[in-house]
mmCIF file of C-alpha atoms in Angstrom:
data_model
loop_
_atom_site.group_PDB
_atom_site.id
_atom_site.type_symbol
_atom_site.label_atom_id
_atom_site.label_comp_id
_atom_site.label_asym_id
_atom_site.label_seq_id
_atom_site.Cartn_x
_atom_site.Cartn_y
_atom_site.Cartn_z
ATOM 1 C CA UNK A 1 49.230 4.401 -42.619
ATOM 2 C CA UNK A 2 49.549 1.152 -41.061
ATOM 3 C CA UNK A 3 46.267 -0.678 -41.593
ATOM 4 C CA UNK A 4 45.618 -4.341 -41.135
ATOM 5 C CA UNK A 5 44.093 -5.275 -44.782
ATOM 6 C CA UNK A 6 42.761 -8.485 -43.166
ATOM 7 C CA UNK A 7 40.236 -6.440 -40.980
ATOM 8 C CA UNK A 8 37.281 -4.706 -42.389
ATOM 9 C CA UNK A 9 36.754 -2.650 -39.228
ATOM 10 C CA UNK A 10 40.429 -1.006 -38.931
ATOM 11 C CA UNK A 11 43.058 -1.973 -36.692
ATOM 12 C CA UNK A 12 44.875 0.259 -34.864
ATOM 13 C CA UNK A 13 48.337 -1.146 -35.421
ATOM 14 C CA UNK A 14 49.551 -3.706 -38.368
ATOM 15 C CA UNK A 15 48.578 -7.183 -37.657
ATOM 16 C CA UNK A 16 52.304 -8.500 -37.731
ATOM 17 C CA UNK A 17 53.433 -6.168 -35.069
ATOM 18 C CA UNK A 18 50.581 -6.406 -32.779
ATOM 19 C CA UNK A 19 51.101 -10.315 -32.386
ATOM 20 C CA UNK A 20 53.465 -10.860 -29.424
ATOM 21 C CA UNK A 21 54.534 -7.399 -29.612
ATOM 22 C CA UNK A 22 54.044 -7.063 -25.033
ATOM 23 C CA UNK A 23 51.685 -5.297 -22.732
ATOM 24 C CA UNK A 24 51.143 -2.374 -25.473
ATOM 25 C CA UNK A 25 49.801 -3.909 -28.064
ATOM 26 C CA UNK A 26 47.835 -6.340 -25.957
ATOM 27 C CA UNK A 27 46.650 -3.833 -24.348
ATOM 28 C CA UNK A 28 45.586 -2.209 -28.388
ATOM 29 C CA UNK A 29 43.278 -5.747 -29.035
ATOM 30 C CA UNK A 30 41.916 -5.673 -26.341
ATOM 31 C CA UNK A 31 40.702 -1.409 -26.938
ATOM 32 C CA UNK A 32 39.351 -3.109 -30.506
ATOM 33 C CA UNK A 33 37.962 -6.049 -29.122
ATOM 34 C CA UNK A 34 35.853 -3.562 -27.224
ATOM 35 C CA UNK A 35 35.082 -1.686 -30.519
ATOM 36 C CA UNK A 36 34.247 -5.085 -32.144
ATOM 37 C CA UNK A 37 30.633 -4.985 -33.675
ATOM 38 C CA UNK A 38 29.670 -8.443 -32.534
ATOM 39 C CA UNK A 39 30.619 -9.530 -29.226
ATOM 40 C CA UNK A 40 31.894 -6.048 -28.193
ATOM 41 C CA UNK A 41 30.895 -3.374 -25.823
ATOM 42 C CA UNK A 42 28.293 -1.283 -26.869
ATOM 43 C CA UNK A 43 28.897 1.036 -24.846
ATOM 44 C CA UNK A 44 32.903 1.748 -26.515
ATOM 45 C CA UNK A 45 31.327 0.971 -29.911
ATOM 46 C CA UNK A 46 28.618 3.984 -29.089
ATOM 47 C CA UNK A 47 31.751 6.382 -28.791
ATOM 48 C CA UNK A 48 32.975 9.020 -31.121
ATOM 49 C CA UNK A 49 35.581 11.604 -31.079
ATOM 50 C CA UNK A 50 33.846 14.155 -29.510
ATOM 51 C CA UNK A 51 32.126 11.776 -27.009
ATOM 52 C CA UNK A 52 35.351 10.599 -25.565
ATOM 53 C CA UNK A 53 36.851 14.448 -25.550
ATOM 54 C CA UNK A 54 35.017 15.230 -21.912
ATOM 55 C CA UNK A 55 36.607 11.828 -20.182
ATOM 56 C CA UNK A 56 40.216 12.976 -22.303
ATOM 57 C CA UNK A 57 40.295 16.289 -20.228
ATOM 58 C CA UNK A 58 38.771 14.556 -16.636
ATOM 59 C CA UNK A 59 41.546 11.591 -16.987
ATOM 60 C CA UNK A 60 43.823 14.113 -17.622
ATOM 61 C CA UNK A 61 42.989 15.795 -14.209
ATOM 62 C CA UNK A 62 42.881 12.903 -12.041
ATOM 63 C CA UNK A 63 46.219 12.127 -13.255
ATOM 64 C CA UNK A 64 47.797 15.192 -12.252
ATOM 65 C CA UNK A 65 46.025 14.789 -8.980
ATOM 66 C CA UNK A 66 47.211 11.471 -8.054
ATOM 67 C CA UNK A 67 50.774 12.710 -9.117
ATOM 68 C CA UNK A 68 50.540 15.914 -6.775
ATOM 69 C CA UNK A 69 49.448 13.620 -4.133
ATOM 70 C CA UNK A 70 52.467 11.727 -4.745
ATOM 71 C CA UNK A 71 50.410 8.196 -4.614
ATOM 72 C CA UNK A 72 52.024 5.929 -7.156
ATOM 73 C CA UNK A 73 50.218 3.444 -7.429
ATOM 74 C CA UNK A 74 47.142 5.881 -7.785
ATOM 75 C CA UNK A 75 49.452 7.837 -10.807
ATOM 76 C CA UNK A 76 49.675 4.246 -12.597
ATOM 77 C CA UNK A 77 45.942 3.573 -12.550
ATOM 78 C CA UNK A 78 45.509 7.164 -14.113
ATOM 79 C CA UNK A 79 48.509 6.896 -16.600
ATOM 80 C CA UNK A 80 46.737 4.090 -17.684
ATOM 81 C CA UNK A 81 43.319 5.831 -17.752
ATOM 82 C CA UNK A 82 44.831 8.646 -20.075
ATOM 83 C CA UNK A 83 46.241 5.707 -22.194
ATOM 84 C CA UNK A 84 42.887 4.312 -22.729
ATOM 85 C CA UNK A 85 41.658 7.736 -24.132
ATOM 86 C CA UNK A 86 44.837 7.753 -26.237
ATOM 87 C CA UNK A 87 44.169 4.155 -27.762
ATOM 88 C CA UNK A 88 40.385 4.671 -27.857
ATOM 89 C CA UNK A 89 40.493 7.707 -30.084
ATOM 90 C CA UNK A 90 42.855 6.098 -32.070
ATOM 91 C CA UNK A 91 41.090 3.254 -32.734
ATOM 92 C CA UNK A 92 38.214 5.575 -33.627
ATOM 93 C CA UNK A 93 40.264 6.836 -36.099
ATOM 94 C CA UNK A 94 41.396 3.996 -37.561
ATOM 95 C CA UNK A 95 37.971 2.025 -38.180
ATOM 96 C CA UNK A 96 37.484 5.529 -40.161
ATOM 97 C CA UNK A 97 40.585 5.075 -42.191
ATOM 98 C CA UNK A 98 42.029 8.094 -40.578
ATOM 99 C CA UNK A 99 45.281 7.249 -38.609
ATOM 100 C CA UNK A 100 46.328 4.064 -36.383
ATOM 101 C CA UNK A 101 48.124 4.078 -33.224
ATOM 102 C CA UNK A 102 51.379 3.651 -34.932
ATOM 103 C CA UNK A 103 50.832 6.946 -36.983
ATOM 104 C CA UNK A 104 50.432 8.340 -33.441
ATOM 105 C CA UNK A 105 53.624 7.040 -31.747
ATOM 106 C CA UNK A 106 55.460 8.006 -35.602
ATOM 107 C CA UNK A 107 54.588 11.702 -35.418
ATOM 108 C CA UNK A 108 54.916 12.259 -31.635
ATOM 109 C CA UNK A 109 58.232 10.155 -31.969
ATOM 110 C CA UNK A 110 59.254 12.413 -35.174
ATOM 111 C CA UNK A 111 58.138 15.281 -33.619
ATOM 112 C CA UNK A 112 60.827 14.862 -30.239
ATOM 113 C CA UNK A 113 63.541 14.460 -32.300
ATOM 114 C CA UNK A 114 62.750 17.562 -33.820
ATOM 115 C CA UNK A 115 62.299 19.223 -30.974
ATOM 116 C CA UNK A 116 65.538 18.187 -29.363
ATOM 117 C CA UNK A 117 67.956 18.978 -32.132
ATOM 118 C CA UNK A 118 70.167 19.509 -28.916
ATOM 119 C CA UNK A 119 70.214 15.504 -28.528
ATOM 120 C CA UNK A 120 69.440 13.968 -31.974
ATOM 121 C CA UNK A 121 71.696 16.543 -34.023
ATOM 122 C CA UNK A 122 74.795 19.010 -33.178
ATOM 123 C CA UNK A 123 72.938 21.934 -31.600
ATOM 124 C CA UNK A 124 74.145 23.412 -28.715
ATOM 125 C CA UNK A 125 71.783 22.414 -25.372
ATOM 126 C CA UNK A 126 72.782 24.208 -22.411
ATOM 127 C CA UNK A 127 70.009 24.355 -18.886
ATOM 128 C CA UNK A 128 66.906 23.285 -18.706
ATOM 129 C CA UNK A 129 65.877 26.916 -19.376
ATOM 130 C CA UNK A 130 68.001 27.169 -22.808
ATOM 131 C CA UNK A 131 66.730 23.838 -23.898
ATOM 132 C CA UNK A 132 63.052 25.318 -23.128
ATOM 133 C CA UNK A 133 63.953 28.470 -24.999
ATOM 134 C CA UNK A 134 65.164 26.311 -27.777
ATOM 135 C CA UNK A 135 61.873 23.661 -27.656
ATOM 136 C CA UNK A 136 59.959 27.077 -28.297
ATOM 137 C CA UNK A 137 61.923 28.144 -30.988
ATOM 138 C CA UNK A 138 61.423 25.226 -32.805
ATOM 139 C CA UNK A 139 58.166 24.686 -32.745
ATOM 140 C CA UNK A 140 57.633 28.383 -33.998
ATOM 141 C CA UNK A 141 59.646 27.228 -36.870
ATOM 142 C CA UNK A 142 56.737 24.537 -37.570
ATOM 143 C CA UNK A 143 53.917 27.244 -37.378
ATOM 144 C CA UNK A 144 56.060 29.476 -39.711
ATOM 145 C CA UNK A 145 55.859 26.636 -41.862
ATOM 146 C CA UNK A 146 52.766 25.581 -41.473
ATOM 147 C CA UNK A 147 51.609 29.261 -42.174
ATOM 148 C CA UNK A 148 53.419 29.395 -44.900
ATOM 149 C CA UNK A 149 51.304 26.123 -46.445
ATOM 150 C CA UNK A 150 48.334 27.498 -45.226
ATOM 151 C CA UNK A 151 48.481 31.183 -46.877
ATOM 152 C CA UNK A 152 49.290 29.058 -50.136
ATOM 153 C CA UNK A 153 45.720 27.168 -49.629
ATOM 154 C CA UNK A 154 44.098 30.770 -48.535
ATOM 155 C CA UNK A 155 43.925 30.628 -45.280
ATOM 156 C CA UNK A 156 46.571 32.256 -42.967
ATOM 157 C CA UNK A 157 46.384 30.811 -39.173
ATOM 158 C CA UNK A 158 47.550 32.479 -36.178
ATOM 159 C CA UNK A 159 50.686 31.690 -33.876
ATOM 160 C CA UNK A 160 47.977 30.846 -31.121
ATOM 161 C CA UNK A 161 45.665 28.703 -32.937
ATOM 162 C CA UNK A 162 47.170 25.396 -31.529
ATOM 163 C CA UNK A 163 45.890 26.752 -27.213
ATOM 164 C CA UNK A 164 42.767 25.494 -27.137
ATOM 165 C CA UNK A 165 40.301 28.133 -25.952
ATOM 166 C CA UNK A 166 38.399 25.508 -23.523
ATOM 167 C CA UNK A 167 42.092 25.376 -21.570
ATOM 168 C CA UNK A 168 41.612 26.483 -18.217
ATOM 169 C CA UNK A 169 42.041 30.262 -18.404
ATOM 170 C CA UNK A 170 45.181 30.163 -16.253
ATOM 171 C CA UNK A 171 46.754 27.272 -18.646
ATOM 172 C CA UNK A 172 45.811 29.654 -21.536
ATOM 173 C CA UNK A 173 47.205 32.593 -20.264
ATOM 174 C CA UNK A 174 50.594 30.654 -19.464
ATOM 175 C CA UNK A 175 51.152 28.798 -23.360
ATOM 176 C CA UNK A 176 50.009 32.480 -24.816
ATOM 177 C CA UNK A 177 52.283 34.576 -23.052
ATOM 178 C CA UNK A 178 55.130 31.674 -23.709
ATOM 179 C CA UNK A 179 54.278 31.675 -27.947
ATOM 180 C CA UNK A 180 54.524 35.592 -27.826
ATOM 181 C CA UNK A 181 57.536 35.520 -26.392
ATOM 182 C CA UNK A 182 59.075 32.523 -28.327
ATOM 183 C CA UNK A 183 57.634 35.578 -31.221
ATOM 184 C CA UNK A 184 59.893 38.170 -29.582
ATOM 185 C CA UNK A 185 56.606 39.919 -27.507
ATOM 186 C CA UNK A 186 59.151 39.851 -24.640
ATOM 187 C CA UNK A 187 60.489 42.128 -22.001
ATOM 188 C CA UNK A 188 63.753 42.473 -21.566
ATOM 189 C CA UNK A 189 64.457 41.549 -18.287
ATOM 190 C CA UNK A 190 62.093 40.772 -15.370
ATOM 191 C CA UNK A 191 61.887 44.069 -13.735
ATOM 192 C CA UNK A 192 59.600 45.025 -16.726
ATOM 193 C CA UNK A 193 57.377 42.378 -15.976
ATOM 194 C CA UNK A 194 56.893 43.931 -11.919
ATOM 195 C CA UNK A 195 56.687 46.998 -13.232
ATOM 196 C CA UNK A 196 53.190 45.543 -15.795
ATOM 197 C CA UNK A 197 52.349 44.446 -12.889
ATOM 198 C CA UNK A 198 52.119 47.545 -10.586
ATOM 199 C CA UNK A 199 50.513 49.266 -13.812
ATOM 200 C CA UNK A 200 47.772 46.560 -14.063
ATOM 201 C CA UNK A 201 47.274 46.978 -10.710
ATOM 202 C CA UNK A 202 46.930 50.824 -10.655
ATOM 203 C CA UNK A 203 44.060 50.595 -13.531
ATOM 204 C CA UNK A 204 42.018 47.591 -11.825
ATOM 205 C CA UNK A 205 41.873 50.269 -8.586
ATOM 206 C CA UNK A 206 40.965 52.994 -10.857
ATOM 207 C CA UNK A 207 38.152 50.744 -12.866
ATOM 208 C CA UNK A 208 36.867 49.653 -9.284
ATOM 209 C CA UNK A 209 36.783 52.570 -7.819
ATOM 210 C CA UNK A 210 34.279 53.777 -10.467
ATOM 211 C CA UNK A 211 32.150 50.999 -10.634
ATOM 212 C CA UNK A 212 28.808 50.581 -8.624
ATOM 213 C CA UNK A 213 29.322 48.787 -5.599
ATOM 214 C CA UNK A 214 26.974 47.837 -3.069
ATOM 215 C CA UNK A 215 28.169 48.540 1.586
ATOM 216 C CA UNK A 216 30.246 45.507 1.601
ATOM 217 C CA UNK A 217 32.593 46.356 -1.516
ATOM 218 C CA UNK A 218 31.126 44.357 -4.057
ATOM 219 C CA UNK A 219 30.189 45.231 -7.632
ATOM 220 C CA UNK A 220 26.794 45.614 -8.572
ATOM 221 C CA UNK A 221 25.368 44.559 -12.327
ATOM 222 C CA UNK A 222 22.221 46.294 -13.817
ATOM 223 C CA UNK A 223 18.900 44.669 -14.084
ATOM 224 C CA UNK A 224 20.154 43.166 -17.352
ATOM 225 C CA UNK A 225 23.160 41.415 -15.376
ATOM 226 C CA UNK A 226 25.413 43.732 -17.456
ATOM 227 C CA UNK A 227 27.747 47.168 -16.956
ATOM 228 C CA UNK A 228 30.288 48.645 -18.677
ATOM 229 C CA UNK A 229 31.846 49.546 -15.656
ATOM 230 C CA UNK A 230 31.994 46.539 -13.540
ATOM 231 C CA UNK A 231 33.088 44.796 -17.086
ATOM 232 C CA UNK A 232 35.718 46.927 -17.404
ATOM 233 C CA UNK A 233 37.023 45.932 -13.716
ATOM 234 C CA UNK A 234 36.360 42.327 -14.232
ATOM 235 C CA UNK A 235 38.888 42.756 -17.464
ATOM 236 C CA UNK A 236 41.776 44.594 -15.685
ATOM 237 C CA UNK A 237 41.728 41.679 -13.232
ATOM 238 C CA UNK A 238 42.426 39.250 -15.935
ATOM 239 C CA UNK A 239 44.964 41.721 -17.277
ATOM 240 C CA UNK A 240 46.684 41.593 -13.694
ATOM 241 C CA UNK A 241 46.784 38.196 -13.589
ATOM 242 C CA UNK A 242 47.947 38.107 -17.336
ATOM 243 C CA UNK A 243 50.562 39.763 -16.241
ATOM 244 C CA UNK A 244 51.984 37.630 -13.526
ATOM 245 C CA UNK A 245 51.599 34.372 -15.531
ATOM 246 C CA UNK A 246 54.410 36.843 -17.597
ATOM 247 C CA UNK A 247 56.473 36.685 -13.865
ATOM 248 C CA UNK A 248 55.815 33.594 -12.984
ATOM 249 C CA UNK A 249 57.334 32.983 -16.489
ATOM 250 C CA UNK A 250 60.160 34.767 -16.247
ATOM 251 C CA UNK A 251 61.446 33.471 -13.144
ATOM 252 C CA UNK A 252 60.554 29.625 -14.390
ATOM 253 C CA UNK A 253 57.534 29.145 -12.543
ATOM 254 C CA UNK A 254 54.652 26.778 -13.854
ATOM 255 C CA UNK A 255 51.469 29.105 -12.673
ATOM 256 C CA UNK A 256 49.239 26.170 -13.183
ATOM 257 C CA UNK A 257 51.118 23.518 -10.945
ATOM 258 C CA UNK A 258 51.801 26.682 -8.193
ATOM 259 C CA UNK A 259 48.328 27.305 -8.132
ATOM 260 C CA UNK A 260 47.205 24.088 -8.026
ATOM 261 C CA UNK A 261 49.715 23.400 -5.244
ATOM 262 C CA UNK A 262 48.744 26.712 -3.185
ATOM 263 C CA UNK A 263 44.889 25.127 -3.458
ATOM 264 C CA UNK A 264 46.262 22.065 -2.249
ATOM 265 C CA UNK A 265 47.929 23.727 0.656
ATOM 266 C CA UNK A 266 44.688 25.443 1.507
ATOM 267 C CA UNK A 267 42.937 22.461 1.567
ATOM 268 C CA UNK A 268 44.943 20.495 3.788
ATOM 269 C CA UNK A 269 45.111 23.382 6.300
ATOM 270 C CA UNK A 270 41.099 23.771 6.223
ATOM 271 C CA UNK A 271 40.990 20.347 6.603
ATOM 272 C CA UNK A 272 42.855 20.469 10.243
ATOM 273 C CA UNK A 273 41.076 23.911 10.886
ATOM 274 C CA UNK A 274 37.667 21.466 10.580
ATOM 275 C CA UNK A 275 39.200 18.973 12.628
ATOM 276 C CA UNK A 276 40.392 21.026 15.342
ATOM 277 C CA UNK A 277 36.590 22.787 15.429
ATOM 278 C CA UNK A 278 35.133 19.165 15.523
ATOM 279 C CA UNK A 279 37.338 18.417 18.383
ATOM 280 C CA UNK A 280 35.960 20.788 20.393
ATOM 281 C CA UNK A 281 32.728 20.217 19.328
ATOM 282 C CA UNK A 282 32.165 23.982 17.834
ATOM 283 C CA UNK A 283 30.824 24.321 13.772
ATOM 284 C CA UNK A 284 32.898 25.827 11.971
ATOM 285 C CA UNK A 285 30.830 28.544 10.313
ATOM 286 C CA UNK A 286 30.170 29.504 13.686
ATOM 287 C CA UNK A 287 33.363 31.129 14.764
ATOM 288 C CA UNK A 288 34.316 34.481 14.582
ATOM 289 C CA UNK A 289 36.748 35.803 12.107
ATOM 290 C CA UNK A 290 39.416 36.210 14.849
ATOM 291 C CA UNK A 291 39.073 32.096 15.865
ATOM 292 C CA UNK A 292 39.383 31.148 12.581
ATOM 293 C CA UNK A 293 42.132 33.347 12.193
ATOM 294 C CA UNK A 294 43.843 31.516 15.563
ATOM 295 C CA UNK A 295 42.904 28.068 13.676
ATOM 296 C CA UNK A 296 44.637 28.395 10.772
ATOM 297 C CA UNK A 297 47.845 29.822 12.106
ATOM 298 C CA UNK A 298 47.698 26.809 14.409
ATOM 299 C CA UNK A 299 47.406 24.616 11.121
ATOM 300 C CA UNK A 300 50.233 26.565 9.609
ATOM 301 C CA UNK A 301 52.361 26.039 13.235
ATOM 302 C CA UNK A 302 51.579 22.328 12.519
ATOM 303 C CA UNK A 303 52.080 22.136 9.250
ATOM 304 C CA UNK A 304 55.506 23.516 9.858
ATOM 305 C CA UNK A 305 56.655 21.618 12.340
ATOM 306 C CA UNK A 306 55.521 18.921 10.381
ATOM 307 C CA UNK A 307 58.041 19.486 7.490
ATOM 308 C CA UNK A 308 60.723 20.201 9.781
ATOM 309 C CA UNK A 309 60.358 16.659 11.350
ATOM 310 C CA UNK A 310 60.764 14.886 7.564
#
């Protein structure tokens, strides 16, 4: 671990290399002059691990936005934000004694050339779809091992211990369903995968149609805001969707980003749908189903004729 033995409070890189070292490691002293105890910010010395996790996950997000929005400048901003988290926690850890920044960049560095045994040793790489295959294969090799350590300590872990269960639920579903696979919990080819599909769906019909429901279709709960029934339909949804996270899968699709991108296409066309109402000075929530039909396949004209101008 590369501590500064100079400095009582931790460091989060050695001394040597932080002087001069560029933007990085300036950007490191500055992170621990904020963590300083006198003439820091009290705020950033007030922060712990599990403070900081909630802004981890939220800088996370607004990066991904600004990238999906394609605003670079914006993306650089929230690269940056994410880094803070990064060098923040680290420099948690290493007024603790735990790890510095460099024991971070180490293992992640160790850990691609690892993973890429395609580029760093004689393995064969081949698409982006084999090397993917292969990244998978690789790292189930680690929890093999890392089992393996475990069970001689008492504890055995499971393949899926490293998804975090407060993931998004579509993120979740997507690194499970990629693990099991990587395991051999795999069809064979993608017709199987449809044919889950139309299965799942058959059973969520089946468990709706014998739940309560009230005239307009939806499911009614008991006094105690639980049934079996409408439990039971609420669970073959999630296996339907389960099961095209395994499509989207199998024909190299990234559900999270599609989704996100299909919500981003919704957005933008509700967003001329609202302009075109305030144009002619009508509320929205006022028009019938069949003008806001005519709205948003005006949006969708426009939005097409859009992209064919670029």
């Amino acid at each position: 671990m590369a501590m500064n033995e100079n400095d009582p409070e931790g460091s989060l890189c050695d001394g040597e290399r932080a002087a001069g070292s560029g933007a990085f490691y300036d950007f490191v002293e500055t992170v621990a002059a904020l963590r300083a105890p006198e003439g820091g910010c009290p705020w950033n010395r007030a922060q712990t691990h599990e403070s900081l996790t909630e802004y981890l996950v939220e800088e996370a997000y607004e990066a991904a936005d600004a990238i999906e929005a394609r605003d670079t400048r914006r993306v650089e901003e929230e690269l940056g934000d994410v880094l803070l988290q990064v060098v923040l926690q680290s420099q948690i850890a290493a007024e603790a004694g735990e790890f510095t920044i460099d024991d971070v960049c180490a293992t992640v560095d160790e850990k691609m050339v690892r993973r890429h045994p395609h580029v760093f040793s004689d393995a064969a790489g081949g698409d982006a779809n084999e090397v993917a295959r292969l990244w998978e294969q690789v790292k189930l090799a680690e929890k093999e091992e890392a089992a393996r350590r475990a069970s001689e300590s008492g504890r055995i872990p499971s393949l899926l211990d490293d998804v975090p269960r407060s993931f998004p639920a579509l993120l979740q579903a997507q690194k499970i369903s990629r693990k099991a696979a990587a395991a051999g919990f795999e069809w064979d080819a993608l017709d199987g995968v449809w044919a889950k599909v139309r299965e799942e769906e058959a059973e969520l019909r089946e468990a709706y149609a014998a739940a309560p429901k009230s005239e307009d279709g939806r499911m009614l709960r008991g006094a105690d805001a639980t049934d079996p029934l409408v439990e039971a339909a609420e669970l073959e949804f999630g296996d339907l969707l389960f099961a095209l996270v395994n499509v989207a899968r199998h024909m190299g699709i990234d559900s999270e980003s599609a989704l996100r991108r299909t919500c981003a296409k919704f957005r933008s066309r509700w967003e001329s749908m609202e302009g075109e109402a305030r144009a002619s000075r009508t509320q929205i929530d006022r028009l019938t189903a069949d003008a806001l039909e005519g709205l948003w396949q005006a949006a969708k004209d426009r939005e097409g004729a859009e992209h064919g101008s670029e």
